[in-house]
Amino acid sequence: MGLTIVGVVLGAIIAILITIWSENLRKPNLEIRIAPPVDVPHKGRPATQARSLSLELINKPLPRWARWMSRDAAIQCHGTITFHHLDGQNVFGRAMPIRWSGSPEPIAMSLVVDDKHIFIADPARFTLAPRIDVYPGEAEHLDVASRFDNEDECYGWSNESYFSNPVWRNPDWKLPSGRYLIKVTVISAGDKRTGIFRLINDVAQQDFRIEPSLPSDFVCD
């Protein structure tokens, strides 16, 4: 009788531990990586040449041996970017909301009705802190900064950049020539990830880039 009770208790404990283990394994597993720079020529826009820097948020798939289960999606991902001097001090003293590169540009849609141009504002486009879901095995890019034409300075890039004066060059996020640290924080319903990287802006536009941080790099909150 005693052995039977012990067996039942041990079986229940093992079942609970397996359930906890499998649920933890199924949680989103997020990683922030450097994405390749993007060079874009423009015509009739606020700049004729732009280089944009971004990072990518990856929700790693389950290991092969565990793919009989399904990993959860990272739901409602949102976050912030802060820019820091190399000594860790926050350049602006505040955080910039993340803009997901694949989200709609927050500009009014233009339609032609009876030879008249009509602009329609879509409220879903105008949020300054958009959210996005990242499914297992997929990645979403988030904008960091852009640099235009032959200018030495770069600008943090968010949805605010579409309404700034001048457009695209938001003075609230202007970074002179130099090297900086960037701290990226992404929050979802089931996870939080932080990454620190180097922003290299003391070079020609074609070399404007993001690099991995050094072991000694740190930022002040």
Short mmCIF file of C-alpha atoms in Angstrom, two decimals:
data_model
loop_
_atom_site.label_atom_id
_atom_site.label_comp_id
_atom_site.label_asym_id
_atom_site.label_seq_id
_atom_site.Cartn_x
_atom_site.Cartn_y
_atom_site.Cartn_z
CA MET A 1 0.00 0.00 0.00
CA GLY A 2 2.78 2.39 0.96
CA LEU A 3 4.68 1.69 -2.24
CA THR A 4 1.53 2.34 -4.27
CA ILE A 5 1.05 5.75 -2.66
CA VAL A 6 4.70 6.63 -3.21
CA GLY A 7 4.40 5.59 -6.86
CA VAL A 8 1.29 7.73 -7.34
CA VAL A 9 2.95 10.75 -5.72
CA LEU A 10 6.14 10.33 -7.77
CA GLY A 11 4.09 9.92 -10.94
CA ALA A 12 2.17 13.12 -10.18
CA ILE A 13 5.39 15.04 -9.47
CA ILE A 14 6.99 13.81 -12.70
CA ALA A 15 3.87 14.75 -14.68
CA ILE A 16 3.91 18.25 -13.18
CA LEU A 17 7.62 18.69 -13.91
CA ILE A 18 7.17 17.54 -17.52
CA THR A 19 4.27 19.97 -17.95
CA ILE A 20 6.32 22.87 -16.55
CA TRP A 21 9.31 21.92 -18.74
CA SER A 22 7.23 21.67 -21.91
CA GLU A 23 5.43 24.96 -21.23
CA ASN A 24 8.74 26.74 -20.67
CA LEU A 25 10.11 25.22 -23.87
CA ARG A 26 7.09 26.45 -25.84
CA LYS A 27 7.49 30.06 -24.70
CA PRO A 28 8.79 32.56 -27.30
CA ASN A 29 12.58 32.55 -27.54
CA LEU A 30 13.54 35.99 -28.83
CA GLU A 31 16.89 37.18 -30.11
CA ILE A 32 17.90 40.61 -31.45
CA ARG A 33 20.40 40.59 -34.32
CA ILE A 34 22.01 43.14 -36.63
CA ALA A 35 20.35 43.39 -40.05
CA PRO A 36 22.27 44.45 -43.19
CA PRO A 37 22.14 48.21 -43.99
CA VAL A 38 19.71 49.26 -46.72
CA ASP A 39 20.68 51.90 -49.31
CA VAL A 40 17.70 53.51 -51.04
CA PRO A 41 17.73 56.16 -53.80
CA HIS A 42 14.79 58.55 -53.76
CA LYS A 43 13.26 60.88 -56.29
CA GLY A 44 11.04 63.79 -55.34
CA ARG A 45 11.39 62.98 -51.63
CA PRO A 46 13.04 64.80 -48.68
CA ALA A 47 16.37 63.14 -49.62
CA THR A 48 17.88 61.75 -52.81
CA GLN A 49 19.94 59.05 -51.12
CA ALA A 50 19.41 57.34 -47.78
CA ARG A 51 21.05 54.57 -45.80
CA SER A 52 18.84 52.96 -43.18
CA LEU A 53 19.99 50.79 -40.30
CA SER A 54 17.83 48.21 -38.60
CA LEU A 55 17.88 45.22 -36.30
CA GLU A 56 15.84 42.06 -36.55
CA LEU A 57 13.86 40.35 -33.82
CA ILE A 58 13.82 36.59 -34.26
CA ASN A 59 11.51 34.13 -32.52
CA LYS A 60 13.67 31.02 -32.66
CA PRO A 61 12.00 27.76 -33.68
CA LEU A 62 11.96 24.79 -31.35
CA PRO A 63 14.88 22.35 -31.55
CA ARG A 64 14.32 19.61 -34.13
CA TRP A 65 13.76 16.96 -31.49
CA ALA A 66 10.93 19.03 -29.95
CA ARG A 67 9.07 20.04 -33.09
CA TRP A 68 6.23 17.66 -32.35
CA MET A 69 5.18 20.60 -30.16
CA SER A 70 4.62 24.17 -31.35
CA ARG A 71 6.37 27.24 -29.97
CA ASP A 72 4.15 30.17 -29.00
CA ALA A 73 4.14 33.37 -31.02
CA ALA A 74 5.56 36.50 -29.40
CA ILE A 75 2.38 38.55 -29.16
CA GLN A 76 2.05 42.34 -29.23
CA CYS A 77 5.79 43.03 -29.47
CA HIS A 78 6.69 46.64 -28.77
CA GLY A 79 9.60 48.45 -27.23
CA THR A 80 12.06 51.31 -27.16
CA ILE A 81 15.53 52.34 -28.29
CA THR A 82 17.85 54.57 -26.29
CA PHE A 83 20.99 56.24 -27.65
CA HIS A 84 24.06 56.57 -25.44
CA HIS A 85 27.52 58.08 -25.52
CA LEU A 86 30.35 55.57 -25.23
CA ASP A 87 30.56 56.34 -21.50
CA GLY A 88 27.01 55.00 -21.15
CA GLN A 89 25.21 58.33 -20.65
CA ASN A 90 21.85 58.69 -22.42
CA VAL A 91 22.25 61.22 -25.25
CA PHE A 92 18.65 62.46 -25.14
CA GLY A 93 17.59 61.45 -21.64
CA ARG A 94 14.60 59.54 -22.99
CA ALA A 95 13.65 56.53 -25.11
CA MET A 96 12.44 56.40 -28.71
CA PRO A 97 9.47 54.12 -29.50
CA ILE A 98 10.30 51.28 -31.87
CA ARG A 99 9.04 51.39 -35.43
CA TRP A 100 8.63 48.02 -37.11
CA SER A 101 10.00 48.26 -40.65
CA GLY A 102 7.13 46.23 -42.10
CA SER A 103 4.37 48.32 -40.55
CA PRO A 104 2.48 50.80 -42.76
CA GLU A 105 4.01 54.25 -43.13
CA PRO A 106 1.94 56.68 -41.03
CA ILE A 107 0.97 58.91 -43.93
CA ALA A 108 -2.45 59.72 -45.34
CA MET A 109 -3.62 57.66 -48.31
CA SER A 110 -4.18 59.63 -51.51
CA LEU A 111 -7.20 58.92 -53.72
CA VAL A 112 -8.46 60.60 -56.88
CA VAL A 113 -12.23 61.09 -57.04
CA ASP A 114 -13.77 63.10 -59.89
CA ASP A 115 -10.33 64.44 -60.78
CA LYS A 116 -9.86 65.68 -57.22
CA HIS A 117 -7.16 64.48 -54.84
CA ILE A 118 -8.58 63.29 -51.53
CA PHE A 119 -6.44 62.33 -48.53
CA ILE A 120 -7.81 59.78 -46.10
CA ALA A 121 -6.24 59.29 -42.69
CA ASP A 122 -6.15 55.71 -41.44
CA PRO A 123 -6.02 55.81 -37.61
CA ALA A 124 -4.27 52.42 -37.53
CA ARG A 125 -1.29 53.95 -39.32
CA PHE A 126 -0.83 56.86 -36.93
CA THR A 127 0.09 55.12 -33.70
CA LEU A 128 3.54 56.17 -32.48
CA ALA A 129 4.16 52.82 -30.78
CA PRO A 130 3.01 50.06 -33.15
CA ARG A 131 2.83 46.44 -32.04
CA ILE A 132 3.46 43.29 -34.03
CA ASP A 133 3.31 39.52 -33.57
CA VAL A 134 6.39 37.41 -34.32
CA TYR A 135 5.73 33.75 -35.03
CA PRO A 136 8.20 30.92 -34.37
CA GLY A 137 10.90 30.67 -37.02
CA GLU A 138 10.15 34.17 -38.29
CA ALA A 139 11.83 37.58 -37.90
CA GLU A 140 10.66 41.18 -37.98
CA HIS A 141 12.91 44.17 -38.64
CA LEU A 142 12.87 47.26 -36.43
CA ASP A 143 14.24 50.61 -37.59
CA VAL A 144 17.10 52.27 -35.74
CA ALA A 145 18.52 55.24 -37.64
CA SER A 146 18.85 56.78 -41.10
CA ARG A 147 21.38 59.05 -42.78
CA PHE A 148 20.73 61.16 -45.85
CA ASP A 149 22.63 62.53 -48.84
CA ASN A 150 26.08 63.93 -47.95
CA GLU A 151 25.16 64.85 -44.37
CA ASP A 152 27.38 63.90 -41.43
CA GLU A 153 24.60 63.54 -38.88
CA CYS A 154 22.09 60.70 -38.66
CA TYR A 155 18.64 60.53 -37.11
CA GLY A 156 16.87 57.99 -34.96
CA TRP A 157 14.00 56.61 -37.03
CA SER A 158 10.49 56.11 -35.68
CA ASN A 159 6.94 56.92 -36.74
CA GLU A 160 7.59 60.47 -35.52
CA SER A 161 10.03 60.91 -38.42
CA TYR A 162 7.13 61.17 -40.87
CA PHE A 163 5.77 64.26 -39.08
CA SER A 164 9.01 65.99 -38.09
CA ASN A 165 10.15 69.39 -39.31
CA PRO A 166 12.04 68.89 -41.54
CA VAL A 167 10.42 65.63 -42.61
CA TRP A 168 12.57 62.51 -42.01
CA ARG A 169 15.18 64.57 -40.11
CA ASN A 170 13.65 64.67 -36.67
CA PRO A 171 15.70 67.15 -34.59
CA ASP A 172 14.56 65.36 -31.42
CA TRP A 173 16.68 62.34 -32.46
CA LYS A 174 19.56 64.03 -34.28
CA LEU A 175 22.97 62.42 -33.72
CA PRO A 176 26.09 64.32 -34.85
CA SER A 177 29.05 62.51 -36.36
CA GLY A 178 30.46 60.10 -33.80
CA ARG A 179 30.12 56.66 -32.28
CA TYR A 180 27.30 55.71 -29.95
CA LEU A 181 25.79 52.84 -28.04
CA ILE A 182 22.20 51.84 -28.65
CA LYS A 183 20.09 49.85 -26.22
CA VAL A 184 17.07 48.07 -27.65
CA THR A 185 14.34 46.68 -25.41
CA VAL A 186 11.53 44.57 -26.85
CA ILE A 187 8.59 43.46 -24.72
CA SER A 188 5.95 40.90 -25.67
CA ALA A 189 3.17 39.17 -23.80
CA GLY A 190 5.50 36.33 -22.89
CA ASP A 191 9.05 37.62 -23.02
CA LYS A 192 11.41 40.58 -22.81
CA ARG A 193 14.70 40.97 -24.62
CA THR A 194 17.39 43.64 -24.43
CA GLY A 195 20.35 44.16 -26.74
CA ILE A 196 23.24 46.64 -26.76
CA PHE A 197 25.00 47.54 -30.01
CA ARG A 198 27.37 50.16 -31.42
CA LEU A 199 26.20 52.79 -33.91
CA ILE A 200 29.08 53.89 -36.17
CA ASN A 201 28.43 57.40 -37.54
CA ASP A 202 31.91 58.92 -37.87
CA VAL A 203 32.42 57.44 -41.34
CA ALA A 204 31.23 58.01 -44.90
CA GLN A 205 27.59 57.22 -45.59
CA GLN A 206 28.43 53.93 -47.29
CA ASP A 207 30.15 52.79 -44.08
CA PHE A 208 27.40 53.99 -41.70
CA ARG A 209 26.53 50.84 -39.76
CA ILE A 210 25.65 48.96 -36.58
CA GLU A 211 28.26 46.74 -34.93
CA PRO A 212 28.15 44.32 -31.99
CA SER A 213 28.93 45.90 -28.64
CA LEU A 214 32.24 45.30 -26.89
CA PRO A 215 32.41 43.30 -23.65
CA SER A 216 33.25 46.52 -21.79
CA ASP A 217 30.29 48.50 -23.18
CA PHE A 218 27.51 49.44 -20.78
CA VAL A 219 24.65 51.92 -20.68
CA CYS A 220 23.16 53.94 -17.84
CA ASP A 221 19.41 53.69 -17.34
#
